[in-house]
Coordinates of C-alpha atoms in Angstrom, one line a residue:
M11 CA 100.9 99.7 129.1
R12 CA 102.6 97.4 131.3
T13 CA 102.6 93.6 131.8
R14 CA 100.6 93.9 134.9
L15 CA 97.7 94.9 133.0
R16 CA 98.3 92.3 130.1
T17 CA 96.2 89.1 130.2
L18 CA 99.0 87.2 128.2
L19 CA 96.8 86.5 125.2
V20 CA 98.0 86.7 121.6
V21 CA 95.1 88.0 119.7
V22 CA 93.6 88.6 116.3
L23 CA 91.4 91.5 115.8
L24 CA 88.5 92.5 113.9
V25 CA 89.1 95.1 111.2
A26 CA 86.3 96.6 109.1
S27 CA 86.6 98.7 106.1
S28 CA 84.9 102.1 105.5
A29 CA 85.0 104.4 102.6
A30 CA 85.1 107.5 104.8
T31 CA 87.7 106.7 107.4
A32 CA 90.8 104.7 108.1
N33 CA 90.9 104.2 111.8
A34 CA 92.9 101.4 113.2
T35 CA 91.0 98.6 114.8
A36 CA 93.6 96.0 115.1
A37 CA 95.6 96.3 118.4
G38 CA 97.1 94.6 121.3
A39 CA 100.5 95.1 122.8
S40 CA 102.2 96.8 125.7
G41 CA 100.0 96.5 128.7
V42 CA 97.0 94.7 127.2
D43 CA 96.5 92.1 124.7
R44 CA 98.5 91.5 121.7
G45 CA 96.8 91.4 118.3
S46 CA 96.8 91.7 114.5
A47 CA 94.5 92.4 111.6
S48 CA 93.5 89.4 109.6
A49 CA 92.6 89.1 105.7
S50 CA 89.0 88.2 104.6
A51 CA 88.7 84.9 103.0
T52 CA 87.5 84.4 99.2
A53 CA 88.4 80.8 98.3
P54 CA 85.8 78.0 97.5
A55 CA 83.8 76.4 100.2
T56 CA 85.5 73.1 99.9
D57 CA 88.9 72.7 98.5
T58 CA 90.6 70.0 96.3
P59 CA 94.3 69.6 95.7
A60 CA 96.1 72.5 94.0
P61 CA 98.5 71.8 91.2
A62 CA 102.2 71.1 92.3
Q63 CA 104.0 74.4 92.5
A64 CA 107.2 75.5 94.1
D65 CA 107.0 76.4 97.7
D66 CA 109.1 78.2 100.6
A67 CA 110.6 74.8 102.5
T68 CA 112.5 71.9 100.9
D69 CA 111.7 68.4 101.8
S70 CA 115.0 68.0 103.8
N71 CA 113.1 67.5 107.1
R72 CA 109.8 65.8 105.9
S73 CA 108.4 66.1 109.3
I74 CA 108.0 69.8 108.7
G75 CA 104.7 70.1 106.8
Y76 CA 103.2 66.9 108.3
V77 CA 101.0 66.9 111.4
D78 CA 99.0 64.2 112.9
G79 CA 98.4 62.4 109.5
Y80 CA 98.0 65.8 107.5
R81 CA 100.4 67.2 104.9
Y82 CA 100.5 70.8 103.9
D83 CA 99.0 69.7 100.5
T84 CA 96.4 67.0 101.8
A85 CA 93.1 67.7 100.3
I86 CA 90.4 68.1 102.8
D87 CA 86.5 68.3 102.5
V88 CA 85.4 71.3 104.8
D89 CA 82.3 73.3 104.3
Q90 CA 81.9 76.2 106.8
S91 CA 78.6 77.5 105.4
D92 CA 76.5 75.3 107.6
G93 CA 79.1 75.5 110.6
L94 CA 81.9 73.2 111.2
S95 CA 81.8 69.7 112.8
D96 CA 84.3 68.2 115.2
A97 CA 85.8 66.2 112.3
E98 CA 85.9 69.3 110.1
I99 CA 87.7 71.2 112.6
R100 CA 90.3 68.5 113.3
A101 CA 91.1 68.2 109.5
Y102 CA 91.1 72.0 108.9
V103 CA 93.3 72.7 112.1
R104 CA 95.9 70.0 111.3
R105 CA 96.2 70.8 107.8
T106 CA 96.7 74.6 108.6
M107 CA 99.4 73.5 111.4
A108 CA 101.2 71.6 108.4
R109 CA 101.2 74.7 106.4
V110 CA 102.3 76.9 109.1
E111 CA 105.2 74.6 109.7
R112 CA 106.0 74.6 105.8
L113 CA 106.1 78.4 105.7
R114 CA 108.1 78.8 108.9
G115 CA 110.5 75.8 108.9
H116 CA 109.9 74.7 112.5
D117 CA 108.0 71.6 113.8
F118 CA 104.9 71.8 116.3
E119 CA 105.5 69.7 119.3
T120 CA 101.9 68.9 119.8
P121 CA 98.6 69.5 118.2
V122 CA 96.7 72.7 119.2
P123 CA 93.4 72.8 120.6
V124 CA 91.0 75.2 118.8
N125 CA 87.9 76.4 120.3
V126 CA 84.9 78.7 119.2
M127 CA 83.4 81.4 121.4
S128 CA 80.6 83.8 120.8
R129 CA 81.5 87.6 121.1
D130 CA 78.8 88.0 123.7
A131 CA 80.6 85.3 125.9
Y132 CA 84.1 87.1 125.2
R133 CA 82.5 90.6 126.3
A134 CA 81.3 88.8 129.4
N135 CA 84.7 87.5 130.2
R136 CA 86.4 90.8 129.8
S137 CA 83.8 92.7 131.7
N138 CA 84.5 90.2 134.7
A139 CA 88.3 90.9 134.5
P140 CA 89.8 92.5 137.8
T141 CA 90.9 96.1 137.5
N142 CA 93.5 98.0 139.5
A143 CA 92.5 101.6 140.2
T144 CA 96.2 102.7 141.1
Y145 CA 97.6 101.3 138.0
A146 CA 94.8 102.8 135.7
R147 CA 95.5 106.3 137.2
W148 CA 99.3 105.9 136.8
N149 CA 98.8 104.6 133.4
Q150 CA 96.5 107.4 132.4
Q151 CA 99.3 109.9 133.1
V152 CA 101.9 108.1 131.0
W153 CA 99.6 108.2 127.8
E154 CA 98.8 111.9 128.7
A155 CA 102.5 112.8 128.9
A156 CA 102.9 111.6 125.3
L157 CA 99.7 113.7 124.3
I158 CA 98.2 110.4 122.8
V159 CA 95.1 111.0 124.9
G160 CA 93.8 113.7 127.2
D161 CA 91.9 113.4 130.3
E162 CA 88.5 113.3 128.5
T163 CA 89.4 109.8 127.4
N164 CA 89.3 107.3 130.2
L165 CA 92.0 104.9 129.0
S166 CA 91.0 101.8 130.9
S167 CA 87.4 102.1 129.7
A168 CA 88.3 102.8 125.9
T169 CA 90.8 100.1 125.8
S170 CA 88.3 97.6 127.3
S171 CA 85.7 98.6 125.0
Y172 CA 88.0 98.5 122.0
Y173 CA 89.2 94.9 122.6
S174 CA 85.3 93.8 123.4
N175 CA 84.3 94.8 119.9
S176 CA 87.5 94.0 118.0
V177 CA 89.1 90.7 119.0
Q178 CA 88.5 88.0 116.5
G179 CA 90.6 85.2 118.1
F180 CA 93.4 84.7 120.6
Y181 CA 95.9 82.1 121.6
S182 CA 96.6 81.7 125.2
P183 CA 100.0 80.5 126.3
S184 CA 98.8 79.5 129.6
D185 CA 96.2 77.3 128.1
D186 CA 98.1 76.2 125.1
A187 CA 95.1 76.7 123.2
I188 CA 93.1 78.9 120.5
E189 CA 89.7 80.5 121.0
I190 CA 88.2 81.9 117.8
I191 CA 85.5 84.5 118.4
V192 CA 82.3 84.5 116.1
P193 CA 79.3 86.5 115.9
S194 CA 76.8 85.9 118.6
G195 CA 74.0 83.4 117.2
K196 CA 76.1 82.4 114.2
R197 CA 77.4 78.9 113.5
A198 CA 80.9 78.1 114.4
Y199 CA 83.3 79.0 111.7
I200 CA 86.9 79.8 111.5
D201 CA 88.6 82.4 109.3
R202 CA 91.5 80.8 107.6
A203 CA 94.0 83.8 108.1
T204 CA 92.9 84.1 111.7
L205 CA 93.7 80.5 112.1
A206 CA 97.0 80.7 110.5
H207 CA 98.0 83.7 112.5
E208 CA 97.1 82.2 115.9
L209 CA 98.6 78.8 114.9
T210 CA 101.8 80.7 114.4
H211 CA 101.6 82.1 117.8
A212 CA 101.2 78.6 119.1
L213 CA 104.2 77.4 117.0
Q214 CA 106.4 80.5 118.5
D215 CA 105.3 79.4 122.1
Q216 CA 106.3 75.7 121.4
T217 CA 109.4 76.8 119.9
Y218 CA 110.4 79.9 122.0
D219 CA 108.1 80.1 125.1
L220 CA 106.2 83.1 124.8
G221 CA 105.9 83.4 128.6
A222 CA 109.8 84.2 128.9
A223 CA 110.5 87.2 130.5
K224 CA 112.5 88.7 127.6
Y225 CA 109.2 88.6 125.4
G226 CA 107.2 90.6 128.0
G227 CA 109.0 94.0 128.5
E228 CA 109.1 96.1 131.5
T229 CA 108.2 99.3 129.7
Q230 CA 105.6 100.5 127.2
D231 CA 108.3 100.9 124.6
A232 CA 109.9 97.3 125.4
Q233 CA 106.3 95.8 125.1
L234 CA 105.6 97.3 121.7
A235 CA 108.9 96.4 120.5
T236 CA 108.7 92.7 121.5
S237 CA 105.4 92.6 120.2
G238 CA 106.7 93.9 116.9
L239 CA 108.6 90.6 116.6
I240 CA 105.9 88.5 117.9
E241 CA 103.1 89.8 115.9
G242 CA 105.2 90.9 112.8
E243 CA 106.3 87.1 112.4
A244 CA 102.7 85.9 112.7
R245 CA 101.3 88.5 110.3
Y246 CA 104.2 87.9 108.0
V247 CA 103.4 84.2 108.0
Q248 CA 99.7 85.0 107.8
R249 CA 100.3 86.9 104.6
Q250 CA 102.4 84.3 102.9
Y251 CA 99.5 81.8 103.8
T252 CA 96.9 84.0 102.3
R253 CA 98.9 84.8 99.2
R254 CA 99.3 81.2 98.5
C255 CA 95.4 80.8 98.8
T256 CA 94.6 83.5 96.4
N257 CA 97.1 82.7 93.8
G258 CA 96.2 79.1 93.4
T259 CA 99.2 77.5 95.0
W260 CA 97.1 76.1 97.7
R261 CA 93.4 75.2 97.8
C262 CA 91.9 76.9 100.8
V263 CA 88.8 76.8 103.0
A264 CA 86.4 79.7 102.6
T265 CA 85.1 81.8 105.4
P266 CA 81.4 82.5 105.1
S267 CA 80.5 86.0 104.7
S268 CA 79.4 87.8 107.9
D269 CA 78.8 91.2 109.6
D270 CA 82.0 90.3 111.7
S271 CA 84.2 89.9 108.7
S272 CA 87.2 92.0 108.1
S273 CA 89.6 93.4 105.5
D274 CA 93.2 94.6 105.6
S275 CA 92.1 98.3 105.7
L276 CA 91.8 100.0 108.8
A277 CA 88.5 101.5 109.9
S278 CA 86.1 101.9 112.7
T279 CA 82.6 103.2 112.9
D280 CA 82.8 103.8 116.7
P281 CA 84.3 107.2 117.6
S282 CA 85.8 105.9 120.8
P283 CA 88.5 105.1 121.6
P284 CA 90.7 107.7 119.7
Q285 CA 92.5 107.1 116.6
S286 CA 95.7 107.9 118.6
L287 CA 95.1 105.1 120.9
Q288 CA 94.4 102.5 118.2
Y289 CA 97.4 103.4 116.1
T290 CA 99.8 103.2 119.0
L291 CA 98.3 99.7 119.9
Y292 CA 98.6 98.8 116.3
F293 CA 102.2 99.6 116.1
P294 CA 103.2 95.8 116.1
Y295 CA 101.1 94.9 113.4
A296 CA 101.9 97.9 111.2
S297 CA 105.5 97.8 111.5
G298 CA 106.4 94.3 112.9
P299 CA 105.9 92.5 109.5
G300 CA 108.3 94.9 107.6
Y301 CA 110.7 94.5 110.5
V302 CA 110.5 90.7 110.1
N303 CA 110.7 90.9 106.3
E304 CA 113.8 93.0 106.5
L305 CA 115.5 90.4 108.7
I306 CA 114.6 87.7 106.2
E307 CA 116.1 89.8 103.5
R308 CA 119.3 90.2 105.4
G309 CA 119.6 86.4 106.6
G310 CA 116.6 84.3 105.9
W311 CA 114.8 82.7 108.8
A312 CA 117.9 82.2 110.7
A313 CA 118.0 86.0 111.3
V314 CA 114.6 85.9 112.8
D315 CA 115.5 83.1 114.9
A316 CA 118.6 85.2 116.1
A317 CA 116.0 88.0 116.9
W318 CA 114.0 85.7 119.1
R319 CA 117.1 84.9 121.1
D320 CA 117.9 88.6 121.5
P321 CA 114.6 90.3 120.8
P322 CA 114.3 94.1 120.0
T323 CA 113.8 96.3 123.2
T324 CA 112.9 99.5 121.5
T325 CA 110.3 100.6 119.0
S326 CA 113.2 102.5 117.3
E327 CA 114.7 99.3 116.4
V328 CA 111.7 97.9 114.8
I329 CA 110.9 101.3 112.8
H330 CA 114.4 101.7 111.5
G331 CA 116.0 98.2 111.9
D332 CA 119.0 99.2 113.8
A333 CA 119.1 99.4 117.6
P334 CA 119.8 103.1 119.0
A335 CA 122.5 103.8 121.5
V336 CA 120.1 104.1 124.5
T337 CA 120.7 106.5 127.3
D338 CA 119.6 105.6 130.8
V339 CA 117.6 108.5 131.8
A340 CA 117.5 109.1 135.4
V341 CA 114.6 111.0 137.1
D342 CA 114.5 112.3 140.7
R343 CA 111.7 110.5 142.4
D344 CA 112.0 112.6 145.8
A345 CA 112.2 115.9 144.5
A346 CA 108.6 116.9 144.7
T347 CA 107.3 119.0 147.5
N348 CA 103.9 120.0 149.1
G349 CA 102.2 116.6 149.0
W350 CA 102.9 115.5 145.5
R351 CA 103.7 111.7 145.5
T352 CA 104.8 109.1 143.1
Y353 CA 103.7 105.6 142.4
P354 CA 106.6 103.5 143.7
S355 CA 104.9 100.2 143.4
V356 CA 103.9 100.7 139.7
G357 CA 106.0 100.5 136.6
V358 CA 109.8 100.6 137.0
N359 CA 110.0 102.0 140.5
G360 CA 107.1 104.4 139.3
T361 CA 108.4 105.3 135.9
D362 CA 107.6 104.1 132.5
T363 CA 109.4 104.5 129.0
L364 CA 107.4 105.8 126.1
G365 CA 109.8 105.3 123.1
E366 CA 109.9 106.5 119.5
A367 CA 106.7 105.0 118.5
S368 CA 104.5 106.3 121.1
I369 CA 106.2 109.9 121.0
F370 CA 105.4 110.1 117.3
M371 CA 101.9 108.9 117.6
G372 CA 101.2 111.7 120.2
L373 CA 102.6 114.3 117.8
W374 CA 100.6 112.8 115.0
W375 CA 97.3 113.1 116.9
Q376 CA 98.0 116.6 117.8
S377 CA 98.7 117.4 114.1
A378 CA 95.8 115.2 112.7
R379 CA 93.2 116.1 115.2
Y380 CA 94.1 119.6 116.4
D381 CA 96.1 121.0 113.5
A382 CA 99.3 121.3 115.3
G383 CA 101.3 120.7 112.1
V384 CA 104.1 118.7 113.6
V385 CA 104.2 115.4 111.5
P386 CA 102.5 114.3 108.3
T387 CA 98.9 113.4 109.0
D388 CA 98.9 110.9 106.2
I389 CA 101.2 108.2 107.4
R390 CA 99.7 105.2 105.4
A391 CA 102.5 103.0 103.7
D392 CA 102.1 100.3 101.3
D393 CA 105.2 98.6 100.6
G394 CA 103.8 95.1 101.1
Y395 CA 104.8 94.7 104.9
R396 CA 104.5 98.1 106.7
T397 CA 101.0 99.5 106.9
F398 CA 102.0 102.8 108.5
R399 CA 105.0 104.8 109.0
Y400 CA 105.9 105.8 112.6
A401 CA 108.7 108.1 111.9
A402 CA 109.4 111.8 111.5
P403 CA 112.1 114.4 112.3
A404 CA 110.3 115.3 115.6
S405 CA 110.5 112.0 116.9
A406 CA 113.5 110.5 115.2
G407 CA 116.8 110.5 117.0
W408 CA 115.2 109.1 120.2
A409 CA 117.8 107.9 122.8
G410 CA 115.8 107.0 125.9
D411 CA 113.1 108.6 128.0
A412 CA 111.6 108.1 131.6
V413 CA 108.0 109.5 132.5
L414 CA 107.3 109.7 136.2
P415 CA 103.5 110.3 137.1
Y416 CA 102.6 112.0 140.3
R417 CA 99.5 112.5 142.3
N418 CA 98.2 115.0 145.0
G419 CA 94.7 114.2 146.3
D420 CA 92.7 114.4 143.2
A421 CA 95.4 116.1 141.1
D422 CA 97.7 114.5 138.8
G423 CA 100.9 115.6 137.0
F424 CA 104.1 114.1 135.6
V425 CA 107.7 114.7 135.0
W426 CA 108.8 113.3 131.6
K427 CA 112.5 113.5 130.7
T428 CA 113.7 112.5 127.2
A429 CA 117.2 112.1 125.7
W430 CA 118.1 112.5 122.0
E431 CA 121.1 111.7 119.8
T432 CA 121.8 115.4 119.1
E433 CA 120.9 118.7 120.4
T434 CA 119.0 119.4 117.0
D435 CA 117.0 116.3 117.6
A436 CA 116.0 117.4 121.2
G437 CA 115.1 120.8 119.6
D438 CA 112.9 119.4 117.2
F439 CA 111.0 117.4 119.6
A440 CA 110.7 120.4 122.1
A441 CA 109.5 122.6 119.2
G442 CA 107.0 120.0 118.2
Y443 CA 105.7 119.3 121.8
V444 CA 105.1 123.1 122.3
A445 CA 103.3 123.3 118.8
A446 CA 101.0 120.7 120.1
L447 CA 100.3 122.7 123.3
K448 CA 99.7 125.9 121.1
A449 CA 97.2 124.0 119.1
H450 CA 95.1 123.9 122.3
G451 CA 95.6 127.8 122.7
A452 CA 98.5 127.6 125.2
T453 CA 99.9 130.9 126.5
R454 CA 103.0 131.4 128.4
E455 CA 103.1 132.5 132.1
D456 CA 106.1 132.6 134.4
G457 CA 108.0 130.3 131.9
V458 CA 105.3 127.9 131.8
W459 CA 102.9 126.9 128.9
I460 CA 99.2 127.2 130.2
V461 CA 96.4 125.3 128.3
S462 CA 93.0 126.6 129.6
G463 CA 90.6 124.9 127.2
D464 CA 88.2 122.2 128.0
D465 CA 89.4 119.7 125.2
G466 CA 91.2 117.4 127.7
Y467 CA 94.6 119.1 127.7
R468 CA 94.0 121.6 130.2
G469 CA 96.9 122.3 132.8
A470 CA 100.3 123.8 132.9
Y471 CA 103.4 122.6 131.1
R472 CA 107.1 123.5 131.6
V473 CA 109.2 122.4 128.7
V474 CA 112.9 122.9 129.1
H475 CA 115.4 122.0 126.3
A476 CA 118.9 121.6 127.7
N477 CA 121.5 120.2 125.2
E478 CA 120.6 116.6 124.2
T479 CA 117.6 116.5 126.8
V480 CA 114.0 117.7 126.9
T481 CA 112.0 117.8 130.3
V482 CA 108.2 118.3 130.4
V483 CA 106.7 118.9 133.7
N484 CA 103.0 118.9 134.0
G485 CA 100.3 119.8 136.8
P486 CA 97.2 121.6 137.0
D487 CA 98.6 125.1 137.3
V488 CA 102.0 127.0 137.6
A489 CA 102.2 126.4 141.4
A490 CA 101.8 122.5 141.0
V491 CA 104.5 122.4 138.2
N492 CA 106.8 124.2 140.5
D493 CA 106.3 122.0 143.4
I494 CA 106.5 118.9 141.3
R495 CA 110.0 119.9 140.1
P496 CA 111.4 122.7 142.1
S497 CA 114.7 122.6 140.6
L498 CA 113.2 123.8 137.4
A499 CA 111.3 126.6 138.9
G500 CA 112.0 129.7 137.1
S501 CA 113.6 128.0 133.9
E502 CA 112.0 129.4 130.8
S503 CA 109.9 126.9 128.6
S504 CA 111.0 126.3 125.0
P505 CA 109.5 129.0 122.8
G506 CA 108.5 126.4 120.2
T507 CA 111.2 126.7 117.5
S508 CA 114.2 124.5 117.0
G509 CA 117.8 125.3 116.0
G510 CA 117.3 123.9 112.6
S511 CA 114.0 123.9 110.2
S512 CA 110.5 124.1 111.6
P513 CA 109.2 120.7 112.5
G514 CA 105.7 121.6 110.8
F515 CA 104.4 120.0 107.8
G516 CA 101.6 121.3 105.6
L517 CA 98.1 119.8 106.8
L518 CA 96.5 117.5 104.3
A519 CA 92.8 118.2 103.8
G520 CA 90.4 115.8 105.7
A521 CA 93.3 114.9 108.2
L522 CA 91.3 112.3 110.2
A523 CA 90.1 110.5 107.1
L524 CA 93.7 109.4 106.1
L525 CA 92.2 108.8 102.7
G526 CA 94.6 106.7 100.7
A527 CA 97.6 108.9 99.3
L528 CA 101.1 107.5 100.0
L529 CA 103.4 109.5 101.9
V530 CA 107.0 108.5 102.2
V531 CA 108.1 110.0 105.6
L532 CA 111.7 110.9 105.7
V533 CA 113.4 109.3 108.5
R534 CA 116.6 110.5 110.2
R535 CA 118.7 107.8 111.7
R536 CA 122.0 109.0 113.2

C-alpha cells in the first residue's frame, strides 16, 4: 500500500448488511483509495424547518453556517424520489455545506461541485487505470509478510474488484469536486450522509490541502495513520450530521431506497477479497472516528487542528491515542546471494513498514480463518466511535518494522524485521507468528518452519527472536531462506512460545461470522 498506487481520491464506500456475516466493505487508505462507510437515510422526502434547538457552534462568526445564500437551518424543497434537478442539487449541496461548516467550525472558501456517475461508468474508469507490474509484485510480498493474504489472493485484482463494487462517492482534490456513484439505470440521487462526508473532505482540502506530502505517508503504516485522521474526522462529522437528522434537530433530505443502499453494519456477499484485506483497509474508518473523538474530548476542535498540523504517522497512535517511541529498523539490502534481488525503485529504497494495525489484522485473520488462536476472533466494538478494535498482546508494544521483498526469477521472498518495546512484546509476536504458521501445518526443518500445504502460505519461514527484535525470512524453500539472509543461516527458529503467557485465545464459534458479541480487547501500551 503505497502512494504510487493511490489515485488521490477520498471516497465513501458502500456497506451492505447481512444477517449471516459481518465482513468489512468500506475501505480505502494506504496505497489505494481512501473511504468510509455511510449511514442509510430515513427522513421525509422533503423537509421543513426544524424547531430551534441548541447546536454545536456559536454565532460569533456568522459566516460559519452560511454558504452562498443558504444557512444551515434554511428550509429547502428537495424530493429525490423522482431524481434531482439542477436547482435541487444546488440547494441541497449548499445547505449541507453550511451544516458541515456549523459542525466543524471552519468556512468553505468556494462552493464544491457535486456530480453524479453511474456504477457502470465508475467501473469502466477503474478498469482503464494503468497498472504497474513491478509494484504489484513487490506489494504482494508486503501483504504476504503480515499473513494478511496468501499467494492464492491476487492483491491487485482483489482490491480493484472491491472498490469497483463498493465506492459510493469520492472527492477528488485534483479536481476540487465530488462524484456520487448511483446504481446504473437509476435516477440521480445523493445520500445525505455520503454528501456530508465528502463535503467534509472538501472542507479539509480547502483548509489544510490534502495534497500536502505530510498527509500522504511514505509507508503502509503512515498512510493508514494519516487516513485515520482524514477519514476519522469526516466520519465523525458525518455521524454528528446524521444524529441531528434522526433526532429532529434538523430536517433532512431523504435518500430513496435502493439495492445500492447501505447501513453501518459491515457485510459482504462476495467471498473475494478476503476479510483480512477488507478489515485492514477499513482501519481508518473503524479507529479514526474514535481517535478524533478522543482529541475533541481532550482539547476540542483545537486539538484536531493541532493534529492536522502534526498528523499521526503510526497506526499505534490512532489505536492507543499516544505516539510510540519508534525505532529506526534497518535491514541490509545487499546481503542476499545466488540471484536474489530487491526492488530498489519501489517503496522506501525497496522497503515498507507494516505497523501495528496490519500486524494485528494478519494475526486476526490467521485466528479467524485458520484457527491459529493468536488474537480474539470477535473484534467488534460499540463505543459510538470505534467500530473494531485493532489491538492484542501479540501486536501491542510495536516500536517499528521494515519489510524488504525479494525476487529471483519467478520466485519471491522477503525479510521482515520488527522492533518491540520489550523483549516480552517481541516474544509474544514471535509466538503468535509461529502459531499462525503451525495452523497451516508447519513443521521445523534445519531451524526453518516449512509450510507444505496448498492454502496460499506454502514456503519456508525462519523466525528469529533476539532481545527486542523479531526477524522473519521467507522463501520457497530452506535453501532460498539461507540465500536471502545468509547471516541467519543455522539460526534456530522460535519454537512458538513466549517468555510470558501464551498469546492464544479461545476461538469463538462461527469465527468468520463476527456475530455481534462485544469483546473488549485488553491493550498493553508501555
